[in-house]
PDB file of C-alpha atoms in Angstrom:
ATOM      1  CA  MET A   1       6.501 -54.118  27.074  1.00  0.00           C
ATOM      2  CA  VAL A   2       3.428 -52.725  25.326  1.00  0.00           C
ATOM      3  CA  LYS A   3       4.029 -54.861  22.225  1.00  0.00           C
ATOM      4  CA  LEU A   4       4.371 -57.915  24.449  1.00  0.00           C
ATOM      5  CA  LEU A   5       1.022 -57.131  26.056  1.00  0.00           C
ATOM      6  CA  HIS A   6      -0.557 -56.649  22.602  1.00  0.00           C
ATOM      7  CA  ARG A   7       0.830 -59.977  21.406  1.00  0.00           C
ATOM      8  CA  PHE A   8      -0.323 -61.761  24.561  1.00  0.00           C
ATOM      9  CA  GLU A   9      -3.796 -60.302  24.231  1.00  0.00           C
ATOM     10  CA  GLU A  10      -4.151 -61.102  20.529  1.00  0.00           C
ATOM     11  CA  GLY A  11      -2.655 -64.574  20.956  1.00  0.00           C
ATOM     12  CA  ALA A  12      -4.917 -65.400  23.888  1.00  0.00           C
ATOM     13  CA  ILE A  13      -8.016 -64.150  22.057  1.00  0.00           C
ATOM     14  CA  GLY A  14      -7.085 -66.172  18.971  1.00  0.00           C
ATOM     15  CA  LEU A  15      -6.392 -69.280  21.032  1.00  0.00           C
ATOM     16  CA  LEU A  16      -9.694 -68.934  22.881  1.00  0.00           C
ATOM     17  CA  LEU A  17     -11.607 -68.509  19.628  1.00  0.00           C
ATOM     18  CA  VAL A  18      -9.929 -71.502  17.956  1.00  0.00           C
ATOM     19  CA  THR A  19     -10.391 -73.679  21.047  1.00  0.00           C
ATOM     20  CA  MET A  20     -14.086 -72.807  21.327  1.00  0.00           C
ATOM     21  CA  THR A  21     -14.676 -73.401  17.620  1.00  0.00           C
ATOM     22  CA  LEU A  22     -12.943 -76.777  17.597  1.00  0.00           C
ATOM     23  CA  LEU A  23     -14.624 -77.880  20.812  1.00  0.00           C
ATOM     24  CA  VAL A  24     -18.101 -77.006  19.556  1.00  0.00           C
ATOM     25  CA  PHE A  25     -17.373 -78.589  16.156  1.00  0.00           C
ATOM     26  CA  PHE A  26     -16.139 -81.801  17.789  1.00  0.00           C
ATOM     27  CA  GLU A  27     -19.157 -81.866  20.111  1.00  0.00           C
ATOM     28  CA  VAL A  28     -21.569 -81.458  17.180  1.00  0.00           C
ATOM     29  CA  ILE A  29     -19.878 -84.278  15.272  1.00  0.00           C
ATOM     30  CA  LEU A  30     -20.074 -86.552  18.325  1.00  0.00           C
ATOM     31  CA  ARG A  31     -23.729 -85.769  18.966  1.00  0.00           C
ATOM     32  CA  PHE A  32     -25.058 -85.965  15.396  1.00  0.00           C
ATOM     33  CA  PHE A  33     -23.004 -88.830  14.006  1.00  0.00           C
ATOM     34  CA  PHE A  34     -22.223 -90.980  17.047  1.00  0.00           C
ATOM     35  CA  ASN A  35     -25.083 -90.057  19.411  1.00  0.00           C
ATOM     36  CA  GLU A  36     -22.477 -89.317  22.065  1.00  0.00           C
ATOM     37  CA  GLY A  37     -21.207 -86.174  23.689  1.00  0.00           C
ATOM     38  CA  LEU A  38     -18.717 -84.706  26.094  1.00  0.00           C
ATOM     39  CA  LEU A  39     -20.307 -83.917  29.449  1.00  0.00           C
ATOM     40  CA  TRP A  40     -17.915 -81.060  30.120  1.00  0.00           C
ATOM     41  CA  ALA A  41     -17.900 -79.411  26.673  1.00  0.00           C
ATOM     42  CA  GLN A  42     -20.791 -77.016  27.253  1.00  0.00           C
ATOM     43  CA  GLU A  43     -19.424 -75.747  30.556  1.00  0.00           C
ATOM     44  CA  LEU A  44     -15.928 -75.301  29.152  1.00  0.00           C
ATOM     45  CA  THR A  45     -17.311 -73.449  26.120  1.00  0.00           C
ATOM     46  CA  LEU A  46     -19.250 -71.148  28.433  1.00  0.00           C
ATOM     47  CA  TYR A  47     -16.149 -70.244  30.452  1.00  0.00           C
ATOM     48  CA  LEU A  48     -14.002 -69.866  27.331  1.00  0.00           C
ATOM     49  CA  SER A  49     -16.570 -67.460  25.894  1.00  0.00           C
ATOM     50  CA  ALA A  50     -16.478 -65.427  29.130  1.00  0.00           C
ATOM     51  CA  TRP A  51     -12.700 -65.155  28.821  1.00  0.00           C
ATOM     52  CA  LEU A  52     -13.063 -64.226  25.135  1.00  0.00           C
ATOM     53  CA  VAL A  53     -15.629 -61.498  25.788  1.00  0.00           C
ATOM     54  CA  LEU A  54     -13.708 -59.868  28.631  1.00  0.00           C
ATOM     55  CA  MET A  55     -10.375 -59.934  26.830  1.00  0.00           C
ATOM     56  CA  GLY A  56     -12.085 -58.892  23.604  1.00  0.00           C
ATOM     57  CA  ALA A  57     -13.537 -55.804  25.275  1.00  0.00           C
ATOM     58  CA  SER A  58     -10.030 -54.620  26.067  1.00  0.00           C
ATOM     59  CA  TRP A  59      -8.821 -55.394  22.555  1.00  0.00           C
ATOM     60  CA  GLY A  60     -11.845 -53.587  21.067  1.00  0.00           C
ATOM     61  CA  LEU A  61     -11.111 -50.480  23.098  1.00  0.00           C
ATOM     62  CA  ARG A  62      -7.479 -50.569  22.001  1.00  0.00           C
ATOM     63  CA  GLU A  63      -8.425 -50.928  18.332  1.00  0.00           C
ATOM     64  CA  GLY A  64     -11.306 -48.450  18.455  1.00  0.00           C
ATOM     65  CA  ALA A  65     -13.725 -51.187  17.411  1.00  0.00           C
ATOM     66  CA  HIS A  66     -16.463 -50.301  19.894  1.00  0.00           C
ATOM     67  CA  ILE A  67     -19.451 -48.364  18.676  1.00  0.00           C
ATOM     68  CA  GLY A  68     -19.811 -44.925  20.210  1.00  0.00           C
ATOM     69  CA  VAL A  69     -22.335 -42.145  20.044  1.00  0.00           C
ATOM     70  CA  ASP A  70     -20.405 -38.921  19.746  1.00  0.00           C
ATOM     71  CA  ALA A  71     -22.591 -36.844  17.426  1.00  0.00           C
ATOM     72  CA  ALA A  72     -23.077 -34.102  20.023  1.00  0.00           C
ATOM     73  CA  ILE A  73     -19.464 -34.135  21.199  1.00  0.00           C
ATOM     74  CA  LYS A  74     -18.130 -33.560  17.677  1.00  0.00           C
ATOM     75  CA  HIS A  75     -19.808 -30.145  17.711  1.00  0.00           C
ATOM     76  CA  LEU A  76     -17.865 -29.008  20.796  1.00  0.00           C
ATOM     77  CA  SER A  77     -14.594 -27.118  20.743  1.00  0.00           C
ATOM     78  CA  PRO A  78     -11.438 -29.275  20.910  1.00  0.00           C
ATOM     79  CA  SER A  79     -10.706 -28.256  24.516  1.00  0.00           C
ATOM     80  CA  THR A  80     -14.277 -29.071  25.589  1.00  0.00           C
ATOM     81  CA  GLN A  81     -14.092 -32.385  23.709  1.00  0.00           C
ATOM     82  CA  LYS A  82     -10.920 -33.189  25.628  1.00  0.00           C
ATOM     83  CA  MET A  83     -12.551 -32.370  28.954  1.00  0.00           C
ATOM     84  CA  VAL A  84     -15.691 -34.402  28.173  1.00  0.00           C
ATOM     85  CA  THR A  85     -13.535 -37.337  27.059  1.00  0.00           C
ATOM     86  CA  LEU A  86     -11.502 -37.218  30.269  1.00  0.00           C
ATOM     87  CA  VAL A  87     -14.696 -37.122  32.375  1.00  0.00           C
ATOM     88  CA  ALA A  88     -16.068 -40.110  30.421  1.00  0.00           C
ATOM     89  CA  LEU A  89     -12.779 -41.949  30.956  1.00  0.00           C
ATOM     90  CA  ALA A  90     -12.984 -41.199  34.687  1.00  0.00           C
ATOM     91  CA  PHE A  91     -16.445 -42.779  34.752  1.00  0.00           C
ATOM     92  CA  CYS A  92     -15.024 -45.782  32.875  1.00  0.00           C
ATOM     93  CA  LEU A  93     -12.294 -46.112  35.509  1.00  0.00           C
ATOM     94  CA  VAL A  94     -14.876 -45.995  38.311  1.00  0.00           C
ATOM     95  CA  TYR A  95     -16.890 -48.686  36.492  1.00  0.00           C
ATOM     96  CA  CYS A  96     -13.806 -50.879  36.060  1.00  0.00           C
ATOM     97  CA  GLY A  97     -12.792 -50.277  39.671  1.00  0.00           C
ATOM     98  CA  LEU A  98     -16.197 -51.387  40.936  1.00  0.00           C
ATOM     99  CA  PHE A  99     -16.046 -54.522  38.833  1.00  0.00           C
ATOM    100  CA  ILE A 100     -12.496 -55.316  39.941  1.00  0.00           C
ATOM    101  CA  TYR A 101     -13.489 -54.878  43.593  1.00  0.00           C
ATOM    102  CA  GLY A 102     -16.636 -56.967  43.131  1.00  0.00           C
ATOM    103  CA  SER A 103     -14.657 -59.615  41.269  1.00  0.00           C
ATOM    104  CA  TRP A 104     -12.073 -59.737  44.049  1.00  0.00           C
ATOM    105  CA  VAL A 105     -14.781 -60.250  46.675  1.00  0.00           C
ATOM    106  CA  TYR A 106     -16.528 -62.883  44.545  1.00  0.00           C
ATOM    107  CA  LEU A 107     -13.351 -64.800  43.686  1.00  0.00           C
ATOM    108  CA  SER A 108     -12.135 -64.657  47.295  1.00  0.00           C
ATOM    109  CA  LYS A 109     -15.373 -66.205  48.508  1.00  0.00           C
ATOM    110  CA  MET A 110     -15.284 -68.846  45.776  1.00  0.00           C
ATOM    111  CA  LYS A 111     -11.729 -69.767  46.779  1.00  0.00           C
ATOM    112  CA  MET A 112     -12.588 -69.799  50.488  1.00  0.00           C
ATOM    113  CA  ILE A 113     -15.627 -72.027  49.944  1.00  0.00           C
ATOM    114  CA  GLY A 114     -13.767 -74.265  47.506  1.00  0.00           C
ATOM    115  CA  ILE A 115     -16.530 -74.643  44.930  1.00  0.00           C
ATOM    116  CA  GLU A 116     -15.575 -76.557  41.807  1.00  0.00           C
ATOM    117  CA  MET A 117     -17.027 -76.288  38.341  1.00  0.00           C
ATOM    118  CA  GLU A 118     -19.988 -78.600  37.726  1.00  0.00           C
ATOM    119  CA  ASP A 119     -18.454 -80.865  35.091  1.00  0.00           C
ATOM    120  CA  LEU A 120     -14.720 -80.290  35.432  1.00  0.00           C
ATOM    121  CA  PRO A 121     -12.456 -80.797  38.450  1.00  0.00           C
ATOM    122  CA  ILE A 122     -11.294 -77.173  38.418  1.00  0.00           C
ATOM    123  CA  GLU A 123     -11.919 -74.713  41.197  1.00  0.00           C
ATOM    124  CA  LYS A 124     -14.509 -72.185  40.048  1.00  0.00           C
ATOM    125  CA  TRP A 125     -12.482 -69.176  41.177  1.00  0.00           C
ATOM    126  CA  LYS A 126      -9.742 -70.145  38.716  1.00  0.00           C
ATOM    127  CA  ALA A 127     -12.183 -70.378  35.822  1.00  0.00           C
ATOM    128  CA  MET A 128     -13.779 -67.058  36.778  1.00  0.00           C
ATOM    129  CA  SER A 129     -10.480 -65.222  37.213  1.00  0.00           C
ATOM    130  CA  CYS A 130     -11.187 -63.820  33.752  1.00  0.00           C
ATOM    131  CA  LEU A 131     -13.145 -61.142  35.617  1.00  0.00           C
ATOM    132  CA  MET A 132      -9.991 -59.752  37.214  1.00  0.00           C
ATOM    133  CA  LEU A 133      -7.880 -60.150  34.082  1.00  0.00           C
ATOM    134  CA  GLY A 134     -10.493 -58.705  31.719  1.00  0.00           C
ATOM    135  CA  PHE A 135     -11.297 -55.663  33.813  1.00  0.00           C
ATOM    136  CA  GLY A 136      -7.610 -55.192  34.629  1.00  0.00           C
ATOM    137  CA  LEU A 137      -6.832 -55.053  30.904  1.00  0.00           C
ATOM    138  CA  LEU A 138      -9.803 -52.742  30.344  1.00  0.00           C
ATOM    139  CA  THR A 139      -8.514 -50.433  33.091  1.00  0.00           C
ATOM    140  CA  LEU A 140      -5.087 -50.403  31.462  1.00  0.00           C
ATOM    141  CA  ARG A 141      -6.659 -49.461  28.106  1.00  0.00           C
ATOM    142  CA  VAL A 142      -8.718 -46.662  29.667  1.00  0.00           C
ATOM    143  CA  LEU A 143      -5.619 -45.286  31.403  1.00  0.00           C
ATOM    144  CA  THR A 144      -3.683 -45.470  28.131  1.00  0.00           C
ATOM    145  CA  ILE A 145      -6.411 -43.592  26.263  1.00  0.00           C
ATOM    146  CA  GLY A 146      -6.525 -41.012  29.071  1.00  0.00           C
ATOM    147  CA  TYR A 147      -2.774 -40.460  28.812  1.00  0.00           C
ATOM    148  CA  GLU A 148      -2.989 -40.097  25.023  1.00  0.00           C
ATOM    149  CA  VAL A 149      -5.882 -37.616  25.299  1.00  0.00           C
ATOM    150  CA  MET A 150      -4.064 -35.567  27.955  1.00  0.00           C
ATOM    151  CA  THR A 151      -0.863 -35.425  25.902  1.00  0.00           C
ATOM    152  CA  GLY A 152      -2.788 -34.537  22.746  1.00  0.00           C
ATOM    153  CA  THR A 153      -1.776 -37.590  20.727  1.00  0.00           C
ATOM    154  CA  ARG A 154      -5.382 -38.757  20.584  1.00  0.00           C
ATOM    155  CA  ALA A 155      -8.704 -36.960  20.293  1.00  0.00           C
ATOM    156  CA  GLY A 156     -11.540 -38.775  22.030  1.00  0.00           C
ATOM    157  CA  PHE A 157     -12.006 -42.491  22.393  1.00  0.00           C
ATOM    158  CA  GLY A 158     -11.130 -43.178  18.770  1.00  0.00           C
ATOM    159  CA  LEU A 159     -14.330 -45.141  18.252  1.00  0.00           C
ATOM    160  CA  VAL A 160     -15.739 -46.366  14.983  1.00  0.00           C
ATOM    161  CA  ASP A 161     -17.683 -43.739  13.045  1.00  0.00           C
ATOM    162  CA  GLU A 162     -20.452 -45.877  11.590  1.00  0.00           C
ATOM    163  CA  ALA A 163     -22.109 -42.998   9.763  1.00  0.00           C
ATOM    164  CA  LYS A 164     -18.892 -42.159   7.926  1.00  0.00           C
ATOM    165  CA  GLU A 165     -18.301 -45.824   7.053  1.00  0.00           C
ATOM    166  CA  SER A 166     -21.912 -46.216   5.901  1.00  0.00           C
ATOM    167  CA  MET A 167     -21.589 -43.202   3.629  1.00  0.00           C
ATOM    168  CA  HIS A 168     -18.378 -44.614   2.188  1.00  0.00           C
ATOM    169  CA  LEU A 169     -20.133 -47.918   1.452  1.00  0.00           C
ATOM    170  CA  ALA A 170     -23.132 -46.080  -0.044  1.00  0.00           C
ATOM    171  CA  GLU A 171     -20.793 -44.140  -2.359  1.00  0.00           C
ATOM    172  CA  GLU A 172     -19.137 -47.392  -3.496  1.00  0.00           C
ATOM    173  CA  VAL A 173     -22.513 -48.983  -4.242  1.00  0.00           C
ATOM    174  CA  THR A 174     -23.626 -45.882  -6.158  1.00  0.00           C
ATOM    175  CA  ARG A 175     -20.430 -45.896  -8.248  1.00  0.00           C
ATOM    176  CA  GLU A 176     -20.837 -49.592  -8.969  1.00  0.00           C
ATOM    177  CA  MET A 177     -24.465 -49.124 -10.057  1.00  0.00           C
ATOM    178  CA  GLU A 178     -23.507 -46.204 -12.316  1.00  0.00           C
ATOM    179  CA  SER A 179     -20.714 -48.278 -13.822  1.00  0.00           C
ATOM    180  CA  ARG A 180     -23.145 -51.126 -14.595  1.00  0.00           C
ATOM    181  CA  GLU A 181     -25.635 -48.703 -16.140  1.00  0.00           C
ATOM    182  CA  GLU A 182     -22.931 -47.338 -18.455  1.00  0.00           C
ATOM    183  CA  GLN A 183     -21.902 -50.854 -19.466  1.00  0.00           C
ATOM    184  CA  ASN A 184     -25.501 -51.742 -20.287  1.00  0.00           C
ATOM    185  CA  LYS A 185     -25.896 -48.718 -22.627  1.00  0.00           C
TER     186      LYS A 185
END
């Protein structure tokens, strides 16, 4: 079940990215070479990017690709780190819950009113349903991380450590420069 969700998420993100890229490329070709354009392309690209961002946030949390500031937390004891992480995850769940509730209210009103997108004959609530899906996936990821932290299979959010990566890159550059200096001697 989890692998199916991962595949769906990655496939949808890839499809959204490819669709946006091709649509923008085609629109540029039409505008610059034929002085024409698609009236609906900009609006569709905007909605596709909203879907991409909201689904990408969930994927980023799953992969640990988000940037985090945890310099102070790393100096705490493991049990205190666990507690602080669980409190932070609780705040994340509250945040997601507020957005899901607000999205539900917004989408319900859009459906009740029956507003369509400006350039496409699609009801706006359908195009904006990415709010519910994106924050639903984000909630699922936060719950998963919380479970892993509570069971001890994960320590913290598992975010990218930019300082460590930067130092690794700096060491590679230094080695490469030293190697070139030795070759020049």
